[in-house]
């Protein structure tokens, strides 16, 4: 399906603060088989200079995926979510997410391309603490497959 | 830097656990009935689960989980996970691209399943290990 390119550059209001829990990081690390103590043991994380257990590098996507619903559920943009496929994913870290962080996402539509009957949309999500400290920038390219 | 290739086994149980931990409950990752209905060969792994496993290799190579500065991939081919005890495997390898600069090392990453590449443009920038 085709996406309206005039949405490029549109930003959305900051999301409600997300509380990063220690047990959630442990659960995520366990689910991906990441056994390094820095993901599980606050003492090991503190030895590396972090305030609490550290999240694995792809953990922020669990937050931004939910935050991105602002865009894919925007009725004016009209994305058919049942036709969405994850195309590209990129993270640029200022620092790792750690337990105790309170994170706010600001979504921007960075690029829209329509090609071969499919729509390609790249979103950029700035993930900051609620105090405004930058943590990670997350780019997601979604492919909205055409009919048939 | 020791960039020994890594192999990760993926079973259906892993996908269920990842769905719960990540909040991604798309049925293509747990229902053969749904996956085949939308034209897939069967249940496939979450792209982000594959990316997380490759990320484990990257943090191991970097020597520290907080040494990753940038990490990106393109999902090019689904990782089909059969409903048996063996599941499937992905093999992950890396080469250093260029010379380390400003304390950073660039890695080109390769992930294959059943001999086929499942990611493209897979790259990481890590702090050069001491």
CSV table of C-alpha atoms in Angstrom, one decimal:
chain,number,residue,atom,x,y,z
A,1,UNK,CA,0.0,0.0,0.0
A,2,UNK,CA,1.2,3.5,-0.6
A,3,UNK,CA,2.0,5.9,2.3
A,4,UNK,CA,1.6,9.7,2.1
A,5,UNK,CA,5.1,11.2,1.7
A,6,UNK,CA,3.8,14.5,3.2
A,7,UNK,CA,4.1,12.8,6.6
A,8,UNK,CA,7.9,12.9,6.4
A,9,UNK,CA,9.2,15.1,9.2
A,10,UNK,CA,6.1,14.7,11.4
A,11,UNK,CA,6.9,14.3,15.1
A,12,UNK,CA,4.6,13.0,17.7
A,13,UNK,CA,4.1,14.1,21.3
A,14,UNK,CA,6.4,12.5,23.9
A,15,UNK,CA,5.2,9.2,25.2
A,16,UNK,CA,4.2,8.5,28.8
A,17,UNK,CA,7.3,7.7,30.9
A,18,UNK,CA,8.3,4.0,30.8
A,19,UNK,CA,9.8,2.6,34.0
A,20,UNK,CA,12.7,0.2,33.3
A,21,UNK,CA,12.4,-2.6,35.9
A,22,UNK,CA,15.3,-4.8,37.1
A,23,UNK,CA,13.2,-8.0,36.7
A,24,UNK,CA,12.1,-7.0,33.2
A,25,UNK,CA,15.8,-6.7,32.2
A,26,UNK,CA,16.5,-10.0,33.8
A,27,UNK,CA,13.5,-11.6,32.0
A,28,UNK,CA,14.6,-10.2,28.6
A,29,UNK,CA,18.2,-11.2,29.1
A,30,UNK,CA,17.1,-14.7,30.1
A,31,UNK,CA,14.9,-14.9,27.0
A,32,UNK,CA,17.8,-14.2,24.7
A,33,UNK,CA,20.2,-16.5,26.7
A,34,UNK,CA,22.3,-13.6,27.8
A,35,UNK,CA,24.0,-14.9,31.0
A,36,UNK,CA,26.6,-12.1,31.6
A,37,UNK,CA,26.2,-11.0,35.3
A,38,UNK,CA,26.0,-7.4,34.3
A,39,UNK,CA,22.4,-8.1,33.0
A,40,UNK,CA,21.4,-9.9,36.2
A,41,UNK,CA,23.5,-8.8,39.2
A,42,UNK,CA,23.4,-5.1,40.3
A,43,UNK,CA,26.8,-5.5,41.9
A,44,UNK,CA,28.3,-6.7,38.7
A,45,UNK,CA,26.7,-3.7,36.9
A,46,UNK,CA,28.0,-1.3,39.5
A,47,UNK,CA,31.5,-2.7,39.1
A,48,UNK,CA,31.2,-1.5,35.4
A,49,UNK,CA,30.1,1.9,36.6
A,50,UNK,CA,26.3,1.5,36.1
A,51,UNK,CA,23.7,2.2,38.7
A,52,UNK,CA,21.8,-1.1,38.3
A,53,UNK,CA,21.6,-4.1,35.9
A,54,UNK,CA,22.2,-3.2,32.3
A,55,UNK,CA,19.8,-4.0,29.4
A,56,UNK,CA,21.1,-6.0,26.4
A,57,UNK,CA,21.6,-3.8,23.2
A,58,UNK,CA,18.2,-4.7,21.6
A,59,UNK,CA,16.1,-4.3,24.7
A,60,UNK,CA,15.2,-0.7,23.8
A,61,UNK,CA,13.1,-2.0,20.9
A,62,UNK,CA,10.6,-3.5,23.4
A,63,UNK,CA,9.9,0.2,24.4
A,64,UNK,CA,10.1,1.8,21.0
A,65,UNK,CA,7.9,-0.9,19.4
A,66,UNK,CA,5.1,0.1,21.7
A,67,UNK,CA,5.9,3.8,21.3
A,68,UNK,CA,5.7,3.4,17.5
A,69,UNK,CA,2.0,2.6,17.7
A,70,UNK,CA,1.6,6.4,17.8
A,71,UNK,CA,2.6,6.3,14.1
A,72,UNK,CA,1.2,3.0,12.9
A,73,UNK,CA,-2.2,3.8,14.6
A,74,UNK,CA,-2.3,7.3,13.3
A,75,UNK,CA,-5.6,7.3,11.4
A,76,UNK,CA,-4.5,10.1,9.1
A,77,UNK,CA,-1.5,7.9,8.0
A,78,UNK,CA,-3.7,4.8,7.7
A,79,UNK,CA,-1.2,2.0,8.0
A,80,UNK,CA,-2.7,-1.5,7.8
A,81,UNK,CA,-0.7,-3.1,10.6
A,82,UNK,CA,-1.7,-6.6,9.4
A,83,UNK,CA,0.5,-5.9,6.3
A,84,UNK,CA,3.5,-4.6,8.2
A,85,UNK,CA,6.9,-6.4,8.1
A,86,UNK,CA,10.0,-5.3,9.9
A,87,UNK,CA,12.6,-4.2,7.4
A,88,UNK,CA,15.6,-2.6,9.1
A,89,UNK,CA,16.5,-1.9,12.7
A,90,UNK,CA,19.3,0.3,14.0
A,91,UNK,CA,20.3,1.6,17.4
A,92,UNK,CA,22.8,4.3,18.3
A,93,UNK,CA,23.6,4.3,22.0
A,94,UNK,CA,24.7,7.2,24.1
A,95,UNK,CA,24.7,4.8,27.0
A,96,UNK,CA,23.0,1.5,27.8
A,97,UNK,CA,19.5,1.4,29.3
A,98,UNK,CA,19.7,0.5,33.0
A,99,UNK,CA,17.2,-0.6,35.6
A,100,UNK,CA,15.6,2.4,37.2
A,101,UNK,CA,15.6,4.5,34.1
A,102,UNK,CA,12.4,6.4,33.4
A,103,UNK,CA,12.3,6.8,29.6
A,104,UNK,CA,10.3,9.0,27.2
A,105,UNK,CA,10.2,8.4,23.5
A,106,UNK,CA,9.7,11.0,20.8
A,107,UNK,CA,8.8,9.6,17.4
A,108,UNK,CA,9.5,11.2,14.1
A,109,UNK,CA,8.8,9.9,10.6
A,110,UNK,CA,12.1,10.2,8.9
A,111,UNK,CA,11.5,8.7,5.4
A,112,UNK,CA,8.6,7.4,3.3
A,113,UNK,CA,9.2,5.7,0.0
A,114,UNK,CA,6.7,3.9,-2.2
A,115,UNK,CA,8.1,1.3,-4.5
A,116,UNK,CA,6.8,-1.8,-6.3
A,117,UNK,CA,3.4,-1.5,-4.6
A,118,UNK,CA,4.9,-1.5,-1.1
A,119,UNK,CA,5.3,1.4,1.3
A,120,UNK,CA,8.6,1.8,3.2
A,121,UNK,CA,8.6,4.0,6.3
A,122,UNK,CA,11.6,4.8,8.5
A,123,UNK,CA,10.8,6.1,11.9
A,124,UNK,CA,13.4,7.6,14.3
A,125,UNK,CA,12.7,7.4,18.0
A,126,UNK,CA,14.7,9.5,20.4
A,127,UNK,CA,14.8,7.7,23.8
A,128,UNK,CA,15.6,10.1,26.6
A,129,UNK,CA,15.2,10.0,30.4
A,130,UNK,CA,12.3,12.0,31.6
A,131,UNK,CA,15.0,14.5,32.8
A,132,UNK,CA,16.0,14.9,29.2
A,133,UNK,CA,19.2,12.9,29.2
A,134,UNK,CA,19.7,11.2,25.8
A,135,UNK,CA,20.0,7.4,26.1
A,136,UNK,CA,19.6,5.8,22.6
A,137,UNK,CA,18.3,6.7,19.2
A,138,UNK,CA,16.3,4.0,17.4
A,139,UNK,CA,15.6,3.7,13.7
A,140,UNK,CA,13.0,1.3,12.5
A,141,UNK,CA,12.1,0.7,8.9
A,142,UNK,CA,8.6,-0.8,8.4
A,143,UNK,CA,7.5,-2.3,5.1
A,144,UNK,CA,3.8,-2.1,4.4
A,145,UNK,CA,3.2,-4.8,1.9
A,146,UNK,CA,0.9,-4.1,-1.1
A,147,UNK,CA,-2.2,-6.1,-1.8
A,148,UNK,CA,-1.8,-9.3,-3.7
B,1,UNK,CA,40.2,-9.2,19.0
B,2,UNK,CA,39.0,-12.8,19.0
B,3,UNK,CA,36.1,-12.9,16.5
B,4,UNK,CA,35.4,-16.6,16.8
B,5,UNK,CA,32.1,-17.5,15.0
B,6,UNK,CA,29.1,-18.3,17.3
B,7,UNK,CA,26.3,-20.7,16.8
B,8,UNK,CA,22.9,-20.2,18.4
B,9,UNK,CA,20.1,-22.8,18.5
B,10,UNK,CA,16.5,-21.6,18.3
B,11,UNK,CA,13.6,-23.7,19.3
B,12,UNK,CA,9.9,-23.0,19.5
B,13,UNK,CA,10.2,-22.7,23.3
B,14,UNK,CA,12.7,-19.8,22.7
B,15,UNK,CA,10.2,-18.0,20.6
B,16,UNK,CA,7.5,-18.3,23.2
B,17,UNK,CA,9.8,-17.0,25.9
B,18,UNK,CA,11.0,-14.1,23.6
B,19,UNK,CA,7.4,-13.2,22.8
B,20,UNK,CA,6.6,-12.9,26.5
B,21,UNK,CA,9.7,-11.0,27.4
B,22,UNK,CA,9.5,-8.6,24.4
B,23,UNK,CA,5.8,-8.1,24.2
B,24,UNK,CA,5.7,-9.1,20.5
B,25,UNK,CA,2.8,-11.6,20.3
B,26,UNK,CA,2.5,-11.7,16.5
B,27,UNK,CA,1.1,-15.2,15.8
B,28,UNK,CA,3.5,-15.7,12.9
B,29,UNK,CA,6.0,-16.5,15.7
B,30,UNK,CA,3.9,-19.2,17.4
B,31,UNK,CA,1.1,-20.4,15.2
B,32,UNK,CA,1.8,-22.6,12.1
B,33,UNK,CA,-1.8,-22.2,11.1
B,34,UNK,CA,-1.5,-18.4,11.1
B,35,UNK,CA,2.0,-18.4,9.6
B,36,UNK,CA,1.1,-20.6,6.6
B,37,UNK,CA,-2.2,-18.6,6.1
B,38,UNK,CA,-0.1,-15.5,5.4
B,39,UNK,CA,2.2,-17.3,3.0
B,40,UNK,CA,5.1,-18.2,5.3
B,41,UNK,CA,6.6,-21.7,5.2
B,42,UNK,CA,5.8,-22.0,9.0
B,43,UNK,CA,6.5,-20.3,12.3
B,44,UNK,CA,9.4,-17.9,12.0
B,45,UNK,CA,11.6,-16.4,14.6
B,46,UNK,CA,11.1,-12.7,15.5
B,47,UNK,CA,13.6,-10.7,13.5
B,48,UNK,CA,14.4,-8.9,16.8
B,49,UNK,CA,15.2,-12.3,18.4
B,50,UNK,CA,17.7,-13.0,15.7
B,51,UNK,CA,19.1,-9.5,16.1
B,52,UNK,CA,19.3,-10.1,19.9
B,53,UNK,CA,21.3,-13.3,19.4
B,54,UNK,CA,23.7,-11.6,17.0
B,55,UNK,CA,23.9,-8.9,19.6
B,56,UNK,CA,25.1,-11.5,22.1
B,57,UNK,CA,27.9,-12.4,19.8
B,58,UNK,CA,28.8,-8.7,19.4
B,59,UNK,CA,28.9,-8.0,23.1
B,60,UNK,CA,31.0,-11.1,23.6
B,61,UNK,CA,33.4,-10.0,20.9
B,62,UNK,CA,33.5,-6.5,22.3
B,63,UNK,CA,34.3,-7.9,25.8
B,64,UNK,CA,31.6,-5.9,27.5
B,65,UNK,CA,27.9,-5.5,27.2
B,66,UNK,CA,28.1,-1.7,27.3
B,67,UNK,CA,30.8,-1.4,24.6
B,68,UNK,CA,28.3,-1.3,21.7
B,69,UNK,CA,28.0,2.2,20.3
B,70,UNK,CA,25.9,1.4,17.2
B,71,UNK,CA,24.2,-1.7,15.9
B,72,UNK,CA,22.0,-2.1,12.8
B,73,UNK,CA,20.6,-4.9,10.6
B,74,UNK,CA,18.3,-5.5,7.6
B,75,UNK,CA,16.0,-8.5,7.9
B,76,UNK,CA,16.2,-10.2,4.5
B,77,UNK,CA,15.1,-13.8,5.0
B,78,UNK,CA,12.9,-15.4,7.6
B,79,UNK,CA,14.4,-17.9,10.1
B,80,UNK,CA,11.9,-20.8,10.0
B,81,UNK,CA,11.8,-22.7,13.3
B,82,UNK,CA,10.3,-26.3,13.0
B,83,UNK,CA,8.1,-27.7,15.8
B,84,UNK,CA,10.6,-30.3,17.1
B,85,UNK,CA,13.3,-30.6,19.8
B,86,UNK,CA,16.1,-29.5,17.5
B,87,UNK,CA,14.6,-26.3,16.1
B,88,UNK,CA,17.2,-24.6,13.9
B,89,UNK,CA,20.5,-22.8,14.2
B,90,UNK,CA,21.9,-19.5,13.2
B,91,UNK,CA,25.6,-19.1,12.6
B,92,UNK,CA,27.1,-15.6,13.3
B,93,UNK,CA,30.5,-14.3,12.2
B,94,UNK,CA,32.2,-10.9,11.9
B,95,UNK,CA,35.0,-9.2,10.2
B,96,UNK,CA,36.6,-5.9,11.1
B,97,UNK,CA,36.0,-3.2,8.5
B,98,UNK,CA,38.8,-0.7,8.1
B,99,UNK,CA,41.1,0.5,10.8
B,100,UNK,CA,40.0,1.3,14.3
B,101,UNK,CA,39.5,5.1,14.6
B,102,UNK,CA,38.9,7.3,17.7
B,103,UNK,CA,38.8,4.2,19.9
B,104,UNK,CA,36.0,2.6,17.8
B,105,UNK,CA,36.1,-0.6,15.7
B,106,UNK,CA,33.6,-1.3,12.9
B,107,UNK,CA,32.3,-4.9,12.5
B,108,UNK,CA,30.6,-6.3,9.4
B,109,UNK,CA,28.3,-9.1,10.7
B,110,UNK,CA,27.0,-12.2,8.9
B,111,UNK,CA,24.2,-14.4,10.2
B,112,UNK,CA,23.2,-17.5,8.3
B,113,UNK,CA,20.5,-20.2,8.8
B,114,UNK,CA,20.6,-23.4,6.8
B,115,UNK,CA,23.4,-21.9,4.8
B,116,UNK,CA,21.4,-18.8,3.7
B,117,UNK,CA,22.1,-15.2,4.9
B,118,UNK,CA,19.2,-14.0,7.0
B,119,UNK,CA,20.5,-10.4,7.5
B,120,UNK,CA,22.0,-7.8,5.2
B,121,UNK,CA,23.8,-4.5,6.1
B,122,UNK,CA,24.4,-6.0,9.5
B,123,UNK,CA,27.0,-3.8,11.2
B,124,UNK,CA,28.1,-2.8,14.7
B,125,UNK,CA,30.4,-0.1,16.0
B,126,UNK,CA,32.1,-1.1,19.3
B,127,UNK,CA,34.6,0.5,21.6
B,128,UNK,CA,37.9,-1.1,20.6
B,129,UNK,CA,38.7,-3.6,23.4
B,130,UNK,CA,41.8,-2.8,25.4
